[in-house]
Amino acid sequence: MPLLPGAEPFRRDGGEVGVLVCHGFTGSPQSIRPWAEYLADRGLSVSAPLLPGHGTRWEDMQLTTWQDWYAEVDRELRALTERCTKVFVCGLSMGGALALRLAARHGDAISGVAVVNPGNRVHDAAAPLLPVLRHVVRTTKGIASDIAKPGAVEVGYDRVPLHAAHSLRRFFALVDSELPRVTQPLLVLTSRQDHVVPPVDSERILSRVSSGDVRHEVLEHSYHVATLDHDAERIFQDTYSFITRLAPEARPDEVQEGTAASGGA
């Protein structure tokens, strides 16, 4: 099945600090590609995989579950840890939940977590009916392109398959139960106005993680897909600053300064 334009996975090898960037439910790497490219352009090794069932047509997603989506990011994380000395995980929306579960399960193998409008539950009033409703109704309206910036468009499905939505709901509950196991430094960026994932999800996550190093930023000018919205550049800069604070070796200038200092000793 051909991929939607822009839905291709993104990978670029760089230095010894790696970053895994996870896209959201019914979306594709297109929504987080500028984020991934910004980090890669600064010398980081970056991977932004395409989740199974995404980036083609909603009928393909109907056949997948959270186990498939999580397995894909888990494989990418393991590949990054094989070639990098430090690895960070980032995510948008459901991608944020995927990143948090990776952090909960992989512990010290992950040096930090940065999430944008992370999902924690399905808020639709019909969500409790999904176990039954999914056998009666195949899809509901899509959630893509919740963006304030004029002309910005997210490559995603215009329909949400209910089998997948039911699996997402179960996944969110699982991740919520595992949040106390998240101990890594955490950066959470939350849009004040979001028509897909309300700010209460970020608040819930912040209240349950065990991280001692936590920073929460509010995005005033963006909706849900903030990585394509007015605050995108701020997200990219804050993420890079977060990573280089924890992994100073990721800054090329500091590496050069360290080398010069060693040579002059």
PDB file of N, CA and C in Angstrom, residues 10 12 32-44 46 232-241:
ATOM      1  N   PHE A  10      11.641   8.861   9.215  1.00  0.00           N
ATOM      2  CA  PHE A  10      12.826   9.714   9.139  1.00  0.00           C
ATOM      3  C   PHE A  10      13.927   9.121   9.998  1.00  0.00           C
ATOM      4  N   ARG A  12      18.347   9.654  10.612  1.00  0.00           N
ATOM      5  CA  ARG A  12      19.621  10.241  10.222  1.00  0.00           C
ATOM      6  C   ARG A  12      20.652   9.965  11.308  1.00  0.00           C
ATOM      7  N   ILE A  32       5.862  15.248  12.970  1.00  0.00           N
ATOM      8  CA  ILE A  32       6.988  15.507  13.869  1.00  0.00           C
ATOM      9  C   ILE A  32       8.316  15.599  13.097  1.00  0.00           C
ATOM     10  N   ARG A  33       8.243  15.553  11.775  1.00  0.00           N
ATOM     11  CA  ARG A  33       9.466  15.624  10.961  1.00  0.00           C
ATOM     12  C   ARG A  33      10.255  16.915  11.185  1.00  0.00           C
ATOM     13  N   PRO A  34       9.623  18.103  11.233  1.00  0.00           N
ATOM     14  CA  PRO A  34      10.428  19.312  11.486  1.00  0.00           C
ATOM     15  C   PRO A  34      11.159  19.253  12.826  1.00  0.00           C
ATOM     16  N   TRP A  35      10.537  18.653  13.822  1.00  0.00           N
ATOM     17  CA  TRP A  35      11.159  18.451  15.143  1.00  0.00           C
ATOM     18  C   TRP A  35      12.373  17.544  15.009  1.00  0.00           C
ATOM     19  N   ALA A  36      12.179  16.420  14.331  1.00  0.00           N
ATOM     20  CA  ALA A  36      13.266  15.454  14.138  1.00  0.00           C
ATOM     21  C   ALA A  36      14.400  16.063  13.314  1.00  0.00           C
ATOM     22  N   GLU A  37      14.054  16.798  12.258  1.00  0.00           N
ATOM     23  CA  GLU A  37      15.078  17.393  11.406  1.00  0.00           C
ATOM     24  C   GLU A  37      15.867  18.467  12.142  1.00  0.00           C
ATOM     25  N   TYR A  38      15.190  19.240  12.970  1.00  0.00           N
ATOM     26  CA  TYR A  38      15.867  20.277  13.757  1.00  0.00           C
ATOM     27  C   TYR A  38      16.957  19.650  14.631  1.00  0.00           C
ATOM     28  N   LEU A  39      16.620  18.562  15.299  1.00  0.00           N
ATOM     29  CA  LEU A  39      17.584  17.887  16.170  1.00  0.00           C
ATOM     30  C   LEU A  39      18.697  17.228  15.366  1.00  0.00           C
ATOM     31  N   ALA A  40      18.333  16.622  14.232  1.00  0.00           N
ATOM     32  CA  ALA A  40      19.338  15.979  13.388  1.00  0.00           C
ATOM     33  C   ALA A  40      20.297  17.001  12.792  1.00  0.00           C
ATOM     34  N   ASP A  41      19.785  18.173  12.433  1.00  0.00           N
ATOM     35  CA  ASP A  41      20.637  19.226  11.865  1.00  0.00           C
ATOM     36  C   ASP A  41      21.678  19.721  12.859  1.00  0.00           C
ATOM     37  N   ARG A  42      21.450  19.436  14.136  1.00  0.00           N
ATOM     38  CA  ARG A  42      22.404  19.841  15.175  1.00  0.00           C
ATOM     39  C   ARG A  42      23.294  18.693  15.625  1.00  0.00           C
ATOM     40  N   GLY A  43      23.352  17.664  14.805  1.00  0.00           N
ATOM     41  CA  GLY A  43      24.331  16.606  14.998  1.00  0.00           C
ATOM     42  C   GLY A  43      23.875  15.411  15.796  1.00  0.00           C
ATOM     43  N   LEU A  44      22.612  15.368  16.199  1.00  0.00           N
ATOM     44  CA  LEU A  44      22.112  14.222  16.945  1.00  0.00           C
ATOM     45  C   LEU A  44      21.727  13.092  15.992  1.00  0.00           C
ATOM     46  N   VAL A  46      18.989  10.709  14.975  1.00  0.00           N
ATOM     47  CA  VAL A  46      17.546  10.822  15.172  1.00  0.00           C
ATOM     48  C   VAL A  46      16.792   9.766  14.376  1.00  0.00           C
ATOM     49  N   ALA A 232       6.101  25.907  17.177  1.00  0.00           N
ATOM     50  CA  ALA A 232       6.997  24.816  16.783  1.00  0.00           C
ATOM     51  C   ALA A 232       8.462  25.125  17.082  1.00  0.00           C
ATOM     52  N   GLU A 233       8.919  26.305  16.694  1.00  0.00           N
ATOM     53  CA  GLU A 233      10.330  26.642  16.888  1.00  0.00           C
ATOM     54  C   GLU A 233      10.692  26.628  18.369  1.00  0.00           C
ATOM     55  N   ARG A 234       9.790  27.091  19.195  1.00  0.00           N
ATOM     56  CA  ARG A 234      10.039  27.063  20.638  1.00  0.00           C
ATOM     57  C   ARG A 234      10.171  25.621  21.130  1.00  0.00           C
ATOM     58  N   ILE A 235       9.311  24.745  20.657  1.00  0.00           N
ATOM     59  CA  ILE A 235       9.379  23.330  21.031  1.00  0.00           C
ATOM     60  C   ILE A 235      10.736  22.753  20.649  1.00  0.00           C
ATOM     61  N   PHE A 236      11.159  23.035  19.428  1.00  0.00           N
ATOM     62  CA  PHE A 236      12.423  22.480  18.946  1.00  0.00           C
ATOM     63  C   PHE A 236      13.598  22.996  19.780  1.00  0.00           C
ATOM     64  N   GLN A 237      13.614  24.299  20.030  1.00  0.00           N
ATOM     65  CA  GLN A 237      14.708  24.899  20.801  1.00  0.00           C
ATOM     66  C   GLN A 237      14.726  24.384  22.234  1.00  0.00           C
ATOM     67  N   ASP A 238      13.546  24.310  22.853  1.00  0.00           N
ATOM     68  CA  ASP A 238      13.476  23.845  24.238  1.00  0.00           C
ATOM     69  C   ASP A 238      13.901  22.384  24.352  1.00  0.00           C
ATOM     70  N   THR A 239      13.539  21.581  23.367  1.00  0.00           N
ATOM     71  CA  THR A 239      13.945  20.174  23.385  1.00  0.00           C
ATOM     72  C   THR A 239      15.455  20.049  23.259  1.00  0.00           C
ATOM     73  N   TYR A 240      16.031  20.813  22.343  1.00  0.00           N
ATOM     74  CA  TYR A 240      17.480  20.758  22.155  1.00  0.00           C
ATOM     75  C   TYR A 240      18.201  21.241  23.413  1.00  0.00           C
ATOM     76  N   SER A 241      17.708  22.304  24.028  1.00  0.00           N
ATOM     77  CA  SER A 241      18.319  22.792  25.263  1.00  0.00           C
ATOM     78  C   SER A 241      18.211  21.758  26.379  1.00  0.00           C
TER      79      SER A 241
END
